[in-house]
XYZ file of C-alpha atoms in Angstrom:
332
model
C 0.000 0.000 0.000
C 1.151 3.512 -0.731
C 0.373 6.266 1.756
C -0.436 9.945 1.501
C -1.006 12.829 3.882
C -4.656 13.833 4.280
C -3.929 17.537 4.097
C -1.344 19.670 5.847
C -2.974 19.060 9.227
C -4.493 15.609 8.703
C -3.358 12.038 9.312
C -1.252 9.825 7.071
C -3.572 7.363 5.345
C -3.604 4.764 2.607
C -3.692 6.390 -0.833
C -6.993 4.605 -1.475
C -9.792 4.646 1.073
C -12.872 2.462 1.252
C -16.243 4.177 0.875
C -18.789 2.067 2.739
C -22.063 3.755 1.748
C -23.211 1.141 -0.764
C -22.996 -1.582 1.863
C -26.057 -0.086 3.582
C -27.974 2.097 1.180
C -28.800 3.480 -2.263
C -27.467 0.718 -4.521
C -30.088 -1.969 -4.002
C -29.895 -5.178 -1.968
C -26.959 -5.552 0.405
C -25.156 -8.527 1.906
C -24.087 -8.047 5.515
C -21.662 -10.975 5.572
C -19.961 -9.957 2.328
C -19.852 -6.319 3.417
C -18.030 -7.154 6.634
C -15.691 -9.489 4.751
C -14.943 -6.683 2.283
C -14.100 -4.179 5.009
C -11.810 -6.694 6.658
C -10.183 -7.601 3.350
C -9.509 -3.918 2.710
C -7.866 -3.529 6.103
C -5.790 -6.666 5.534
C -4.649 -5.200 2.197
C -3.387 -2.064 3.916
C -6.359 0.266 3.530
C -6.496 2.485 6.616
C -9.234 4.992 5.674
C -12.894 4.030 6.030
C -15.540 6.542 4.989
C -19.142 6.523 6.186
C -22.080 8.781 6.997
C -24.420 8.613 9.963
C -27.365 8.691 7.524
C -26.208 5.720 5.440
C -28.920 3.238 6.270
C -29.889 5.567 9.162
C -26.993 4.341 11.288
C -26.706 0.866 9.763
C -23.381 1.656 8.093
C -21.715 2.756 11.319
C -22.923 -0.376 13.105
C -21.588 -2.462 10.215
C -18.165 -0.852 10.498
C -18.171 -1.398 14.246
C -18.762 -5.113 13.717
C -16.085 -5.327 11.030
C -13.519 -3.683 13.325
C -14.043 -6.035 16.254
C -10.717 -7.428 17.418
C -8.666 -4.733 15.669
C -6.744 -1.863 17.220
C -8.712 1.358 16.883
C -5.607 3.456 16.163
C -4.848 1.424 13.038
C -7.965 2.757 11.290
C -8.899 6.302 10.238
C -12.691 6.691 10.267
C -14.246 9.619 8.413
C -17.902 10.381 9.144
C -20.323 12.723 7.383
C -23.310 14.121 9.252
C -26.217 16.534 8.903
C -28.591 14.761 6.527
C -31.920 14.050 8.239
C -34.068 10.994 7.434
C -37.468 9.665 8.422
C -38.349 6.092 9.522
C -39.093 5.076 5.924
C -35.694 6.242 4.740
C -36.963 9.447 3.170
C -34.959 12.653 3.318
C -36.044 15.553 5.501
C -33.289 18.070 4.829
C -29.976 19.054 6.394
C -29.293 20.298 9.919
C -25.818 21.710 10.556
C -26.623 23.854 13.592
C -24.013 23.585 16.382
C -26.361 21.688 18.714
C -27.225 19.246 15.935
C -23.511 18.721 15.195
C -22.820 17.680 18.774
C -25.935 15.534 19.034
C -25.102 13.685 15.806
C -21.553 13.094 17.012
C -22.789 11.596 20.274
C -24.916 9.084 18.357
C -22.068 8.264 15.972
C -19.624 7.558 18.788
C -22.122 5.192 20.380
C -22.848 3.322 17.140
C -19.191 3.001 16.196
C -18.220 2.004 19.722
C -15.331 4.437 19.783
C -14.191 7.419 21.820
C -13.371 9.605 18.828
C -13.897 10.146 15.101
C -10.813 10.819 13.011
C -12.424 13.134 10.430
C -15.826 14.720 11.002
C -17.510 16.643 8.213
C -20.922 18.019 7.227
C -22.298 16.029 4.288
C -23.789 19.165 2.769
C -23.280 22.875 3.364
C -26.468 24.899 3.712
C -26.828 28.674 3.464
C -29.199 28.666 6.459
C -26.354 27.913 8.867
C -23.064 29.818 8.442
C -20.189 27.446 7.817
C -18.325 29.273 10.577
C -20.916 28.080 13.100
C -20.762 24.456 11.938
C -16.967 24.283 11.832
C -16.760 26.109 15.140
C -18.906 23.404 16.758
C -16.688 20.645 15.336
C -13.622 22.549 16.570
C -15.105 22.465 20.074
C -15.397 18.692 19.745
C -11.760 18.548 18.650
C -10.775 20.467 21.761
C -12.841 18.052 23.867
C -11.086 15.039 22.300
C -14.090 13.580 20.453
C -12.836 14.509 16.957
C -9.300 14.521 15.578
C -9.665 16.445 12.304
C -12.237 18.592 10.497
C -13.319 17.937 6.926
C -15.864 19.285 4.466
C -17.947 17.672 1.761
C -19.094 19.231 -1.525
C -18.072 22.741 -0.436
C -17.282 25.516 -2.878
C -14.024 27.461 -2.929
C -15.255 30.463 -0.934
C -16.926 28.258 1.685
C -13.698 26.300 2.019
C -11.743 29.496 2.644
C -14.249 30.704 5.252
C -14.222 27.356 7.028
C -10.430 27.147 7.016
C -10.251 30.576 8.636
C -12.141 29.165 11.637
C -10.229 25.888 11.971
C -7.745 24.070 9.696
C -9.607 21.836 7.243
C -7.815 18.554 6.608
C -9.697 17.370 3.545
C -12.501 18.136 1.151
C -14.641 15.227 0.009
C -16.070 15.858 -3.446
C -16.899 13.902 -6.568
C -13.976 13.694 -8.999
C -13.677 11.337 -11.923
C -13.099 11.408 -15.658
C -16.792 12.291 -15.951
C -16.882 14.890 -13.120
C -14.144 17.515 -13.350
C -15.822 20.818 -12.479
C -13.822 21.151 -9.256
C -10.607 21.622 -11.241
C -11.412 25.241 -12.157
C -11.817 26.947 -8.756
C -12.170 24.456 -5.923
C -8.980 22.474 -6.501
C -6.691 25.534 -6.663
C -8.314 26.938 -3.510
C -7.826 23.668 -1.632
C -4.191 23.405 -2.670
C -3.485 26.990 -1.661
C -4.822 26.166 1.828
C -3.085 22.780 2.145
C -6.405 20.911 2.074
C -6.346 17.388 0.629
C -8.935 16.266 -1.890
C -10.730 13.083 -0.836
C -12.637 12.214 -4.034
C -15.602 9.906 -4.121
C -17.138 8.559 -7.312
C -13.867 7.692 -9.066
C -15.945 5.237 -11.093
C -18.774 7.756 -11.469
C -21.070 5.553 -9.369
C -20.327 2.541 -11.552
C -20.584 4.126 -15.011
C -16.815 3.731 -15.386
C -16.757 0.222 -13.972
C -16.981 -1.246 -17.446
C -19.947 -3.328 -16.311
C -22.835 -0.872 -16.472
C -25.658 -1.363 -18.955
C -29.093 -0.007 -19.778
C -30.613 -3.092 -18.149
C -28.963 -2.248 -14.821
C -30.289 1.315 -14.994
C -33.835 -0.003 -15.259
C -33.755 -1.956 -12.000
C -35.994 -0.580 -9.273
C -34.216 -0.163 -5.925
C -30.933 1.279 -7.191
C -31.154 5.074 -7.076
C -28.668 5.413 -9.927
C -31.436 4.504 -12.337
C -32.983 7.884 -11.535
C -29.838 9.984 -12.038
C -29.544 11.971 -15.287
C -26.297 10.309 -16.365
C -27.871 6.867 -16.084
C -31.004 7.497 -18.122
C -32.078 7.721 -21.759
C -29.778 9.177 -24.375
C -27.418 10.417 -21.663
C -26.660 6.846 -20.688
C -25.981 5.837 -24.285
C -23.557 8.725 -24.749
C -21.785 7.989 -21.488
C -21.451 4.293 -22.250
C -19.888 5.300 -25.572
C -17.226 7.194 -23.609
C -16.616 4.059 -21.569
C -16.139 2.179 -24.817
C -13.395 4.618 -25.825
C -11.719 4.218 -22.447
C -11.897 0.457 -22.784
C -9.647 0.642 -25.841
C -6.998 2.460 -23.821
C -7.417 0.074 -20.887
C -7.097 -2.996 -23.101
C -3.834 -1.715 -24.549
C -2.535 -1.125 -21.005
C -3.621 -4.609 -19.944
C -5.907 -3.274 -17.202
C -9.653 -2.963 -16.684
C -11.626 0.217 -17.336
C -12.216 0.520 -13.590
C -8.504 0.291 -12.810
C -7.731 2.883 -15.475
C -10.326 5.272 -14.034
C -9.104 4.887 -10.443
C -5.462 5.196 -11.528
C -6.308 8.445 -13.333
C -7.682 9.957 -10.115
C -4.697 8.673 -8.124
C -2.414 10.399 -10.619
C -3.974 13.814 -9.959
C -1.480 14.528 -7.170
C 0.013 13.444 -3.868
C -2.682 15.452 -2.091
C -5.446 13.296 -3.596
C -6.822 10.326 -1.613
C -9.640 8.673 -3.600
C -12.372 6.543 -2.085
C -13.414 3.336 -3.818
C -16.970 2.238 -3.135
C -16.468 -1.517 -3.381
C -19.401 -3.563 -2.063
C -17.711 -6.951 -2.342
C -14.239 -8.441 -2.312
C -14.088 -8.862 -6.079
C -14.741 -5.167 -6.682
C -12.280 -4.286 -3.946
C -9.514 -6.385 -5.457
C -10.036 -4.826 -8.870
C -9.952 -1.271 -7.518
C -6.876 -1.908 -5.379
C -5.154 -3.168 -8.526
C -5.077 0.455 -9.694
C -2.194 1.043 -7.287
C 0.096 -0.877 -9.641
C -0.977 1.026 -12.771
C 1.603 3.562 -13.926
C 0.289 6.215 -16.283
C 2.759 7.986 -18.544
C 2.111 11.485 -19.909
C 1.088 9.820 -23.169
C -1.328 7.536 -21.300
C -2.898 10.515 -19.553
C -3.262 12.346 -22.849
C -4.980 9.367 -24.458
C -7.279 8.823 -21.465
C -8.379 12.445 -21.424
C -8.763 12.364 -25.185
C -11.105 9.388 -24.871
C -13.148 11.113 -22.153
C -12.509 14.862 -22.383
C -13.470 17.227 -19.591
C -17.121 18.157 -19.966
C -17.930 15.206 -22.229
C -20.289 13.488 -19.762
C -23.939 13.716 -20.708
C -26.247 14.803 -17.882
C -25.605 16.187 -14.420
C -24.362 13.961 -11.608
C -27.569 14.418 -9.554
C -31.106 15.512 -10.377
C -31.967 19.219 -10.278
C -33.156 19.168 -6.669
C -30.027 17.502 -5.360
C -27.755 19.650 -7.510
C -29.313 22.737 -5.934
C -28.175 21.462 -2.522
C -24.502 21.331 -3.528
C -22.471 24.302 -2.367
C -19.759 23.110 -4.753
C -22.089 23.715 -7.700
C -23.306 27.173 -6.702
C -22.067 29.925 -8.978
């Protein structure tokens, strides 16, 4: 395993982290036994960063991680937790609450579910204009001072919000979607983060499976998987995006790697301050994604990859209009 620093103030972590969301929510049926086996396999392979959210399965994901970590030393694992998204008993979404009192209440529940005394990286899942980011980060900073949190992160924050937050307390990392199909952050957000010494912790390196090389129209039409309702996974958009995957497959085949490995390796190659998350739900997917560590991309490779899937070539937005409106990173 190769290791990288999670920002100027953050911990040293494996260059690839494991995103655990899909083990509890959003992507259809889950397998508890395989999920736990996958987390343990990742740890055995040298992965030290586990990413979750307290709203993934309404707490299910944190309980799953707790079970997977039984018998292991807590200090060997870096756990990043997102908070703020509110859900009802049916799993519906009620909005976002980032008020200071809500921050501390959510943290108390997370610590209990994870069975730990502290969270390594604590970050609001979404930034809302109703609550100043200074108030939210200030509350997390109080929890750092009290010993319940080690580092502060942000998720899907824009450049100006990142600067305002960093002025209150050093931000270790910014979690945001970044893949060959999602590159908007490169214009303003990435330079701002690098100027502040904030690491980028990208999710969606495979664009929620579009770049896995295994997606098809048939998969998009299945009921319980929310991807079938995202613009990039529907209608003509899907056909155009799968055509891009076909172009990438030609490059991958010549390199002797899979499309997924090529896509993850491209994100890894963005810089030493980039720590991608791979959302593997089983050990087979995990093994494939971890294989990207051995893929070396030359300048010519990078040119061919970006020629096959140029910036801005993806058809459709990454979320529907309502969800896009909630992203501080997309506000102009």
